[in-house]
mmCIF file of N, CA and C in Angstrom:
data_model
loop_
_atom_site.group_PDB
_atom_site.id
_atom_site.type_symbol
_atom_site.label_atom_id
_atom_site.label_comp_id
_atom_site.label_asym_id
_atom_site.label_seq_id
_atom_site.Cartn_x
_atom_site.Cartn_y
_atom_site.Cartn_z
ATOM 1 N N MET A 1109 -6.896 22.567 22.405
ATOM 2 C CA MET A 1109 -5.952 21.484 22.529
ATOM 3 C C MET A 1109 -5.290 21.224 21.179
ATOM 4 N N LYS A 1110 -3.997 21.030 21.173
ATOM 5 C CA LYS A 1110 -3.233 20.780 19.957
ATOM 6 C C LYS A 1110 -3.167 19.285 19.672
ATOM 7 N N GLU A 1111 -3.273 18.976 18.367
ATOM 8 C CA GLU A 1111 -3.117 17.590 17.919
ATOM 9 C C GLU A 1111 -2.036 17.559 16.843
ATOM 10 N N GLN A 1112 -1.057 16.692 17.005
ATOM 11 C CA GLN A 1112 0.016 16.556 16.021
ATOM 12 C C GLN A 1112 -0.476 15.733 14.837
ATOM 13 N N ILE A 1113 -0.164 16.201 13.625
ATOM 14 C CA ILE A 1113 -0.483 15.478 12.397
ATOM 15 C C ILE A 1113 0.830 14.973 11.816
ATOM 16 N N SER A 1114 0.882 13.702 11.479
ATOM 17 C CA SER A 1114 2.111 13.115 10.950
ATOM 18 C C SER A 1114 1.774 12.030 9.939
ATOM 19 N N THR A 1115 2.525 12.001 8.843
ATOM 20 C CA THR A 1115 2.343 10.986 7.817
ATOM 21 C C THR A 1115 3.683 10.604 7.214
ATOM 22 N N THR A 1116 3.798 9.373 6.786
ATOM 23 C CA THR A 1116 5.008 8.930 6.082
ATOM 24 C C THR A 1116 4.924 9.263 4.595
ATOM 25 N N LYS A 1117 3.807 9.812 4.150
ATOM 26 C CA LYS A 1117 3.629 10.165 2.740
ATOM 27 C C LYS A 1117 4.158 11.561 2.426
ATOM 28 N N ALA A 1118 4.762 12.184 3.410
ATOM 29 C CA ALA A 1118 5.457 13.464 3.246
ATOM 30 C C ALA A 1118 6.764 13.344 4.026
ATOM 31 N N PRO A 1119 7.752 14.165 3.691
ATOM 32 C CA PRO A 1119 9.027 14.077 4.408
ATOM 33 C C PRO A 1119 8.841 14.295 5.908
ATOM 34 N N GLY A 1120 9.548 13.520 6.693
ATOM 35 C CA GLY A 1120 9.497 13.674 8.140
ATOM 36 C C GLY A 1120 10.177 14.967 8.578
ATOM 37 N N ALA A 1121 9.823 15.428 9.740
ATOM 38 C CA ALA A 1121 10.449 16.623 10.298
ATOM 39 C C ALA A 1121 11.940 16.369 10.516
ATOM 40 N N ILE A 1122 12.757 17.358 10.160
ATOM 41 C CA ILE A 1122 14.210 17.220 10.329
ATOM 42 C C ILE A 1122 14.707 18.051 11.509
ATOM 43 N N GLY A 1123 13.797 18.349 12.404
ATOM 44 C CA GLY A 1123 14.139 19.136 13.584
ATOM 45 C C GLY A 1123 13.023 19.034 14.602
ATOM 46 N N PRO A 1124 13.059 19.889 15.601
ATOM 47 C CA PRO A 1124 12.048 19.852 16.669
ATOM 48 C C PRO A 1124 10.761 20.575 16.275
ATOM 49 N N TYR A 1125 10.056 20.014 15.304
ATOM 50 C CA TYR A 1125 8.778 20.567 14.867
ATOM 51 C C TYR A 1125 7.912 19.440 14.324
ATOM 52 N N SER A 1126 6.639 19.725 14.089
ATOM 53 C CA SER A 1126 5.685 18.750 13.567
ATOM 54 C C SER A 1126 5.392 19.044 12.100
ATOM 55 N N GLN A 1127 5.000 18.021 11.353
ATOM 56 C CA GLN A 1127 4.578 18.248 9.969
ATOM 57 C C GLN A 1127 3.378 19.190 9.944
ATOM 58 N N ALA A 1128 2.490 19.026 10.914
ATOM 59 C CA ALA A 1128 1.332 19.912 11.033
ATOM 60 C C ALA A 1128 0.775 19.808 12.442
ATOM 61 N N ILE A 1129 0.033 20.828 12.799
ATOM 62 C CA ILE A 1129 -0.668 20.868 14.081
ATOM 63 C C ILE A 1129 -2.123 21.249 13.804
ATOM 64 N N LYS A 1130 -3.032 20.512 14.436
ATOM 65 C CA LYS A 1130 -4.454 20.827 14.337
ATOM 66 C C LYS A 1130 -4.897 21.461 15.646
ATOM 67 N N VAL A 1131 -5.565 22.598 15.536
ATOM 68 C CA VAL A 1131 -6.133 23.295 16.685
ATOM 69 C C VAL A 1131 -7.568 23.652 16.306
ATOM 70 N N GLY A 1132 -8.525 23.076 17.001
ATOM 71 C CA GLY A 1132 -9.920 23.305 16.628
ATOM 72 C C GLY A 1132 -10.154 22.799 15.217
ATOM 73 N N ASN A 1133 -10.692 23.670 14.368
ATOM 74 C CA ASN A 1133 -10.937 23.257 12.984
ATOM 75 C C ASN A 1133 -9.838 23.720 12.032
ATOM 76 N N LEU A 1134 -8.729 24.219 12.566
ATOM 77 C CA LEU A 1134 -7.621 24.690 11.735
ATOM 78 C C LEU A 1134 -6.447 23.721 11.758
ATOM 79 N N VAL A 1135 -5.813 23.570 10.603
ATOM 80 C CA VAL A 1135 -4.586 22.790 10.482
ATOM 81 C C VAL A 1135 -3.509 23.705 9.922
ATOM 82 N N PHE A 1136 -2.381 23.771 10.627
ATOM 83 C CA PHE A 1136 -1.232 24.581 10.234
ATOM 84 C C PHE A 1136 -0.118 23.633 9.816
ATOM 85 N N THR A 1137 0.266 23.659 8.536
ATOM 86 C CA THR A 1137 1.365 22.798 8.112
ATOM 87 C C THR A 1137 2.687 23.519 8.300
ATOM 88 N N SER A 1138 3.721 22.759 8.543
ATOM 89 C CA SER A 1138 5.067 23.313 8.487
ATOM 90 C C SER A 1138 5.411 23.492 7.021
ATOM 91 N N GLY A 1139 6.440 24.272 6.761
ATOM 92 C CA GLY A 1139 6.888 24.448 5.390
ATOM 93 C C GLY A 1139 7.293 23.110 4.796
ATOM 94 N N GLN A 1140 6.827 22.854 3.595
ATOM 95 C CA GLN A 1140 7.126 21.595 2.918
ATOM 96 C C GLN A 1140 8.143 21.829 1.816
ATOM 97 N N LEU A 1141 9.272 21.169 1.955
ATOM 98 C CA LEU A 1141 10.311 21.210 0.940
ATOM 99 C C LEU A 1141 9.943 20.242 -0.189
ATOM 100 N N PRO A 1142 10.604 20.347 -1.329
ATOM 101 C CA PRO A 1142 10.296 19.478 -2.462
ATOM 102 C C PRO A 1142 10.975 18.112 -2.385
ATOM 103 N N ILE A 1143 10.931 17.501 -1.218
ATOM 104 C CA ILE A 1143 11.582 16.212 -1.003
ATOM 105 C C ILE A 1143 10.590 15.094 -1.277
ATOM 106 N N ASP A 1144 10.992 14.152 -2.104
ATOM 107 C CA ASP A 1144 10.206 12.959 -2.366
ATOM 108 C C ASP A 1144 10.348 12.063 -1.131
ATOM 109 N N PRO A 1145 9.248 11.780 -0.424
ATOM 110 C CA PRO A 1145 9.369 10.998 0.805
ATOM 111 C C PRO A 1145 9.871 9.575 0.579
ATOM 112 N N ALA A 1146 9.690 9.045 -0.618
ATOM 113 C CA ALA A 1146 10.141 7.674 -0.915
ATOM 114 C C ALA A 1146 11.660 7.593 -1.016
ATOM 115 N N SER A 1147 12.270 8.622 -1.615
ATOM 116 C CA SER A 1147 13.721 8.588 -1.827
ATOM 117 C C SER A 1147 14.498 9.435 -0.829
ATOM 118 N N GLY A 1148 13.840 10.438 -0.248
ATOM 119 C CA GLY A 1148 14.531 11.356 0.648
ATOM 120 C C GLY A 1148 15.321 12.413 -0.093
ATOM 121 N N ASN A 1149 15.179 12.461 -1.414
ATOM 122 C CA ASN A 1149 15.893 13.432 -2.246
ATOM 123 C C ASN A 1149 14.923 14.418 -2.871
ATOM 124 N N PHE A 1150 15.464 15.529 -3.386
ATOM 125 C CA PHE A 1150 14.622 16.460 -4.124
ATOM 126 C C PHE A 1150 13.999 15.735 -5.308
ATOM 127 N N ALA A 1151 12.764 16.112 -5.627
ATOM 128 C CA ALA A 1151 12.067 15.511 -6.755
ATOM 129 C C ALA A 1151 12.699 15.932 -8.076
ATOM 130 N N GLY A 1152 13.383 17.047 -8.101
ATOM 131 C CA GLY A 1152 14.025 17.553 -9.312
ATOM 132 C C GLY A 1152 14.812 18.800 -8.984
ATOM 133 N N ASN A 1153 15.425 19.382 -9.998
ATOM 134 C CA ASN A 1153 16.263 20.562 -9.797
ATOM 135 C C ASN A 1153 15.662 21.839 -10.363
ATOM 136 N N ASP A 1154 14.456 21.769 -10.931
ATOM 137 C CA ASP A 1154 13.832 22.956 -11.513
ATOM 138 C C ASP A 1154 12.644 23.397 -10.666
ATOM 139 N N ILE A 1155 12.239 24.627 -10.807
ATOM 140 C CA ILE A 1155 11.187 25.201 -9.959
ATOM 141 C C ILE A 1155 9.841 24.519 -10.169
ATOM 142 N N ARG A 1156 9.513 24.117 -11.382
ATOM 143 C CA ARG A 1156 8.224 23.463 -11.622
ATOM 144 C C ARG A 1156 8.139 22.125 -10.875
ATOM 145 N N THR A 1157 9.152 21.314 -11.026
ATOM 146 C CA THR A 1157 9.160 20.005 -10.364
ATOM 147 C C THR A 1157 9.195 20.168 -8.852
ATOM 148 N N GLN A 1158 9.988 21.105 -8.370
ATOM 149 C CA GLN A 1158 10.078 21.305 -6.926
ATOM 150 C C GLN A 1158 8.771 21.866 -6.362
ATOM 151 N N THR A 1159 8.124 22.778 -7.074
ATOM 152 C CA THR A 1159 6.838 23.311 -6.606
ATOM 153 C C THR A 1159 5.802 22.201 -6.535
ATOM 154 N N ARG A 1160 5.748 21.376 -7.577
ATOM 155 C CA ARG A 1160 4.791 20.265 -7.609
ATOM 156 C C ARG A 1160 5.003 19.334 -6.409
ATOM 157 N N GLN A 1161 6.254 18.997 -6.109
ATOM 158 C CA GLN A 1161 6.514 18.089 -4.992
ATOM 159 C C GLN A 1161 6.193 18.742 -3.654
ATOM 160 N N SER A 1162 6.519 20.009 -3.497
ATOM 161 C CA SER A 1162 6.185 20.704 -2.246
ATOM 162 C C SER A 1162 4.676 20.674 -2.020
ATOM 163 N N LEU A 1163 3.908 20.929 -3.081
ATOM 164 C CA LEU A 1163 2.456 20.920 -2.946
ATOM 165 C C LEU A 1163 1.909 19.515 -2.736
ATOM 166 N N LYS A 1164 2.517 18.512 -3.339
ATOM 167 C CA LYS A 1164 2.120 17.123 -3.063
ATOM 168 C C LYS A 1164 2.353 16.797 -1.589
ATOM 169 N N ASN A 1165 3.434 17.314 -1.030
ATOM 170 C CA ASN A 1165 3.721 17.075 0.385
ATOM 171 C C ASN A 1165 2.705 17.778 1.273
ATOM 172 N N VAL A 1166 2.336 19.019 0.932
ATOM 173 C CA VAL A 1166 1.283 19.717 1.671
ATOM 174 C C VAL A 1166 0.003 18.892 1.606
ATOM 175 N N GLU A 1167 -0.327 18.416 0.415
ATOM 176 C CA GLU A 1167 -1.548 17.627 0.217
ATOM 177 C C GLU A 1167 -1.538 16.347 1.053
ATOM 178 N N ALA A 1168 -0.400 15.678 1.125
ATOM 179 C CA ALA A 1168 -0.295 14.443 1.911
ATOM 180 C C ALA A 1168 -0.525 14.712 3.400
ATOM 181 N N VAL A 1169 0.028 15.798 3.898
ATOM 182 C CA VAL A 1169 -0.161 16.154 5.311
ATOM 183 C C VAL A 1169 -1.633 16.477 5.575
ATOM 184 N N LEU A 1170 -2.241 17.245 4.681
ATOM 185 C CA LEU A 1170 -3.652 17.591 4.858
ATOM 186 C C LEU A 1170 -4.545 16.356 4.764
ATOM 187 N N THR A 1171 -4.232 15.453 3.863
ATOM 188 C CA THR A 1171 -5.002 14.211 3.746
ATOM 189 C C THR A 1171 -4.971 13.437 5.053
ATOM 190 N N GLN A 1172 -3.808 13.395 5.693
ATOM 191 C CA GLN A 1172 -3.685 12.721 6.991
ATOM 192 C C GLN A 1172 -4.598 13.369 8.030
ATOM 193 N N ALA A 1173 -4.811 14.669 7.879
ATOM 194 C CA ALA A 1173 -5.678 15.402 8.805
ATOM 195 C C ALA A 1173 -7.153 15.340 8.398
ATOM 196 N N GLY A 1174 -7.443 14.658 7.273
ATOM 197 C CA GLY A 1174 -8.822 14.545 6.813
ATOM 198 C C GLY A 1174 -9.278 15.730 5.988
ATOM 199 N N LEU A 1175 -8.330 16.489 5.453
ATOM 200 C CA LEU A 1175 -8.654 17.683 4.667
ATOM 201 C C LEU A 1175 -8.138 17.554 3.241
ATOM 202 N N THR A 1176 -8.523 18.509 2.395
ATOM 203 C CA THR A 1176 -8.079 18.537 1.006
ATOM 204 C C THR A 1176 -7.446 19.886 0.699
ATOM 205 N N MET A 1177 -6.885 19.988 -0.485
ATOM 206 C CA MET A 1177 -6.314 21.265 -0.919
ATOM 207 C C MET A 1177 -7.397 22.345 -0.984
ATOM 208 N N GLY A 1178 -8.631 21.952 -1.251
ATOM 209 C CA GLY A 1178 -9.741 22.899 -1.284
ATOM 210 C C GLY A 1178 -10.073 23.493 0.072
ATOM 211 N N ASP A 1179 -9.544 22.906 1.141
ATOM 212 C CA ASP A 1179 -9.775 23.423 2.494
ATOM 213 C C ASP A 1179 -8.741 24.474 2.905
ATOM 214 N N ILE A 1180 -7.736 24.684 2.067
ATOM 215 C CA ILE A 1180 -6.688 25.657 2.402
ATOM 216 C C ILE A 1180 -7.241 27.070 2.318
ATOM 217 N N VAL A 1181 -6.966 27.852 3.358
ATOM 218 C CA VAL A 1181 -7.404 29.251 3.388
ATOM 219 C C VAL A 1181 -6.236 30.227 3.203
ATOM 220 N N LYS A 1182 -4.999 29.767 3.461
ATOM 221 C CA LYS A 1182 -3.840 30.650 3.349
ATOM 222 C C LYS A 1182 -2.592 29.825 3.090
ATOM 223 N N THR A 1183 -1.762 30.297 2.163
ATOM 224 C CA THR A 1183 -0.459 29.680 1.946
ATOM 225 C C THR A 1183 0.616 30.753 2.003
ATOM 226 N N THR A 1184 1.808 30.305 2.292
ATOM 227 C CA THR A 1184 2.995 31.148 2.166
ATOM 228 C C THR A 1184 3.984 30.371 1.321
ATOM 229 N N VAL A 1185 4.475 31.022 0.269
ATOM 230 C CA VAL A 1185 5.432 30.421 -0.641
ATOM 231 C C VAL A 1185 6.752 31.152 -0.469
ATOM 232 N N PHE A 1186 7.776 30.408 -0.134
ATOM 233 C CA PHE A 1186 9.124 30.958 0.008
ATOM 234 C C PHE A 1186 9.917 30.558 -1.229
ATOM 235 N N LEU A 1187 10.462 31.533 -1.927
ATOM 236 C CA LEU A 1187 11.242 31.295 -3.141
ATOM 237 C C LEU A 1187 12.680 31.733 -2.934
ATOM 238 N N SER A 1188 13.604 30.950 -3.446
ATOM 239 C CA SER A 1188 15.017 31.351 -3.374
ATOM 240 C C SER A 1188 15.335 32.405 -4.424
ATOM 241 N N ASP A 1189 14.464 32.555 -5.421
ATOM 242 C CA ASP A 1189 14.672 33.525 -6.499
ATOM 243 C C ASP A 1189 13.310 33.951 -7.028
ATOM 244 N N MET A 1190 12.961 35.222 -6.879
ATOM 245 C CA MET A 1190 11.664 35.725 -7.323
ATOM 246 C C MET A 1190 11.498 35.614 -8.844
ATOM 247 N N ASN A 1191 12.568 35.420 -9.558
ATOM 248 C CA ASN A 1191 12.462 35.190 -11.001
ATOM 249 C C ASN A 1191 11.744 33.872 -11.304
ATOM 250 N N ASN A 1192 11.614 33.011 -10.327
ATOM 251 C CA ASN A 1192 10.902 31.742 -10.492
ATOM 252 C C ASN A 1192 9.406 31.860 -10.207
ATOM 253 N N PHE A 1193 8.936 33.070 -9.899
ATOM 254 C CA PHE A 1193 7.544 33.260 -9.490
ATOM 255 C C PHE A 1193 6.547 32.771 -10.546
ATOM 256 N N ALA A 1194 6.711 33.159 -11.792
ATOM 257 C CA ALA A 1194 5.740 32.803 -12.836
ATOM 258 C C ALA A 1194 5.651 31.291 -13.010
ATOM 259 N N ALA A 1195 6.774 30.616 -13.051
ATOM 260 C CA ALA A 1195 6.774 29.162 -13.216
ATOM 261 C C ALA A 1195 6.160 28.478 -11.993
ATOM 262 N N MET A 1196 6.483 28.968 -10.799
ATOM 263 C CA MET A 1196 5.879 28.415 -9.577
ATOM 264 C C MET A 1196 4.367 28.620 -9.627
ATOM 265 N N ASN A 1197 3.942 29.795 -10.024
ATOM 266 C CA ASN A 1197 2.524 30.147 -10.048
ATOM 267 C C ASN A 1197 1.742 29.250 -11.010
ATOM 268 N N GLU A 1198 2.351 28.891 -12.107
ATOM 269 C CA GLU A 1198 1.728 28.010 -13.099
ATOM 270 C C GLU A 1198 1.398 26.645 -12.478
ATOM 271 N N ILE A 1199 2.350 26.065 -11.771
ATOM 272 C CA ILE A 1199 2.135 24.762 -11.126
ATOM 273 C C ILE A 1199 1.179 24.908 -9.945
ATOM 274 N N TYR A 1200 1.354 25.948 -9.169
ATOM 275 C CA TYR A 1200 0.496 26.219 -8.007
ATOM 276 C C TYR A 1200 -0.974 26.220 -8.417
ATOM 277 N N ALA A 1201 -1.291 26.885 -9.523
ATOM 278 C CA ALA A 1201 -2.678 26.998 -9.984
ATOM 279 C C ALA A 1201 -3.289 25.636 -10.274
ATOM 280 N N GLU A 1202 -2.488 24.677 -10.713
ATOM 281 C CA GLU A 1202 -2.990 23.323 -11.009
ATOM 282 C C GLU A 1202 -3.581 22.645 -9.773
ATOM 283 N N PHE A 1203 -3.065 22.965 -8.610
ATOM 284 C CA PHE A 1203 -3.506 22.309 -7.373
ATOM 285 C C PHE A 1203 -4.788 22.903 -6.800
ATOM 286 N N PHE A 1204 -5.223 24.030 -7.351
ATOM 287 C CA PHE A 1204 -6.413 24.689 -6.817
ATOM 288 C C PHE A 1204 -7.485 24.906 -7.880
ATOM 289 N N ALA A 1205 -7.400 24.188 -9.004
ATOM 290 C CA ALA A 1205 -8.382 24.320 -10.077
ATOM 291 C C ALA A 1205 -9.777 23.995 -9.550
ATOM 292 N N GLY A 1206 -10.740 24.827 -9.906
ATOM 293 C CA GLY A 1206 -12.119 24.574 -9.513
ATOM 294 C C GLY A 1206 -12.451 24.935 -8.084
ATOM 295 N N THR A 1207 -11.521 25.552 -7.366
ATOM 296 C CA THR A 1207 -11.794 25.977 -5.987
ATOM 297 C C THR A 1207 -11.581 27.478 -5.882
ATOM 298 N N VAL A 1208 -12.004 28.032 -4.790
ATOM 299 C CA VAL A 1208 -11.674 29.418 -4.483
ATOM 300 C C VAL A 1208 -10.210 29.428 -4.068
ATOM 301 N N PHE A 1209 -9.414 30.229 -4.741
ATOM 302 C CA PHE A 1209 -7.992 30.271 -4.406
ATOM 303 C C PHE A 1209 -7.797 30.753 -2.974
ATOM 304 N N PRO A 1210 -6.864 30.149 -2.253
ATOM 305 C CA PRO A 1210 -6.577 30.629 -0.893
ATOM 306 C C PRO A 1210 -5.853 31.969 -0.949
ATOM 307 N N ALA A 1211 -5.872 32.674 0.152
ATOM 308 C CA ALA A 1211 -5.016 33.854 0.281
ATOM 309 C C ALA A 1211 -3.578 33.362 0.232
ATOM 310 N N ARG A 1212 -2.653 34.228 -0.227
ATOM 311 C CA ARG A 1212 -1.272 33.760 -0.366
ATOM 312 C C ARG A 1212 -0.298 34.917 -0.229
ATOM 313 N N SER A 1213 0.838 34.594 0.358
ATOM 314 C CA SER A 1213 1.998 35.473 0.341
ATOM 315 C C SER A 1213 3.100 34.723 -0.374
ATOM 316 N N ALA A 1214 3.908 35.428 -1.141
ATOM 317 C CA ALA A 1214 5.067 34.815 -1.796
ATOM 318 C C ALA A 1214 6.240 35.759 -1.562
ATOM 319 N N VAL A 1215 7.303 35.222 -1.000
ATOM 320 C CA VAL A 1215 8.454 36.049 -0.671
ATOM 321 C C VAL A 1215 9.745 35.385 -1.127
ATOM 322 N N GLU A 1216 10.688 36.213 -1.514
ATOM 323 C CA GLU A 1216 12.026 35.711 -1.806
ATOM 324 C C GLU A 1216 12.820 35.730 -0.515
ATOM 325 N N VAL A 1217 13.547 34.656 -0.294
ATOM 326 C CA VAL A 1217 14.371 34.542 0.911
ATOM 327 C C VAL A 1217 15.824 34.343 0.499
ATOM 328 N N ALA A 1218 16.728 34.612 1.412
ATOM 329 C CA ALA A 1218 18.159 34.503 1.110
ATOM 330 C C ALA A 1218 18.562 33.055 0.836
ATOM 331 N N ARG A 1219 17.956 32.132 1.584
ATOM 332 C CA ARG A 1219 18.326 30.725 1.417
ATOM 333 C C ARG A 1219 17.266 29.853 2.068
ATOM 334 N N LEU A 1220 17.053 28.677 1.503
ATOM 335 C CA LEU A 1220 16.103 27.710 2.048
ATOM 336 C C LEU A 1220 16.849 26.460 2.488
ATOM 337 N N PRO A 1221 16.252 25.678 3.407
ATOM 338 C CA PRO A 1221 16.910 24.448 3.839
ATOM 339 C C PRO A 1221 17.286 23.557 2.652
ATOM 340 N N LYS A 1222 18.449 22.967 2.750
ATOM 341 C CA LYS A 1222 18.975 22.058 1.729
ATOM 342 C C LYS A 1222 19.122 22.738 0.367
ATOM 343 N N ASP A 1223 19.112 24.079 0.369
ATOM 344 C CA ASP A 1223 19.233 24.874 -0.858
ATOM 345 C C ASP A 1223 18.128 24.597 -1.866
ATOM 346 N N SER A 1224 16.931 24.311 -1.373
ATOM 347 C CA SER A 1224 15.801 24.100 -2.281
ATOM 348 C C SER A 1224 15.429 25.424 -2.943
ATOM 349 N N LEU A 1225 14.649 25.329 -4.012
ATOM 350 C CA LEU A 1225 14.206 26.510 -4.730
ATOM 351 C C LEU A 1225 12.905 27.071 -4.167
ATOM 352 N N VAL A 1226 12.155 26.216 -3.430
ATOM 353 C CA VAL A 1226 10.845 26.606 -2.927
ATOM 354 C C VAL A 1226 10.516 25.844 -1.645
ATOM 355 N N GLU A 1227 9.723 26.465 -0.817
ATOM 356 C CA GLU A 1227 9.148 25.828 0.377
ATOM 357 C C GLU A 1227 7.752 26.419 0.536
ATOM 358 N N ILE A 1228 6.767 25.580 0.841
ATOM 359 C CA ILE A 1228 5.377 26.051 0.918
ATOM 360 C C ILE A 1228 4.741 25.560 2.220
ATOM 361 N N GLU A 1229 4.094 26.496 2.905
ATOM 362 C CA GLU A 1229 3.319 26.152 4.104
ATOM 363 C C GLU A 1229 1.869 26.561 3.888
ATOM 364 N N ALA A 1230 0.964 25.954 4.658
ATOM 365 C CA ALA A 1230 -0.459 26.219 4.468
ATOM 366 C C ALA A 1230 -1.216 26.212 5.794
ATOM 367 N N VAL A 1231 -2.342 26.921 5.770
ATOM 368 C CA VAL A 1231 -3.319 26.861 6.847
ATOM 369 C C VAL A 1231 -4.617 26.415 6.200
ATOM 370 N N ALA A 1232 -5.225 25.371 6.751
ATOM 371 C CA ALA A 1232 -6.483 24.852 6.208
ATOM 372 C C ALA A 1232 -7.539 24.833 7.304
ATOM 373 N N ALA A 1233 -8.786 24.926 6.893
ATOM 374 C CA ALA A 1233 -9.909 24.932 7.840
ATOM 375 C C ALA A 1233 -10.885 23.826 7.490
ATOM 376 N N ALA A 1234 -11.204 22.997 8.472
ATOM 377 C CA ALA A 1234 -12.216 21.962 8.285
ATOM 378 C C ALA A 1234 -13.585 22.625 8.319
ATOM 379 N N SER A 1235 -14.478 22.154 7.455
ATOM 380 C CA SER A 1235 -15.815 22.760 7.454
ATOM 381 C C SER A 1235 -16.743 22.114 8.446
#
């Protein structure tokens, strides 16, 4: 059975999808853009600031589901420019310090919604 996860501490869905879905002990987040939920605007214009906000949004959705960043087993990072990989990776590592890093894919895409520099989705497992 599917359970919808929703929080006002992350940007609301801008289409026919959920912020996350829980199935059994797994939570699948939708891709999180670097939108500050308080303002509705991008948190910044650089890859570091945008990566940090995207991950804060992932964290907020997981918190609503009763999980933490340490429960993530897989992420996918979408970048508008692979030249931003090193800077994104630097911020990404901050969110997983002291845990086993999740599996990850990182891909460059032609374009992201609202022309963001990054979008991050995650799969987490409750223990």
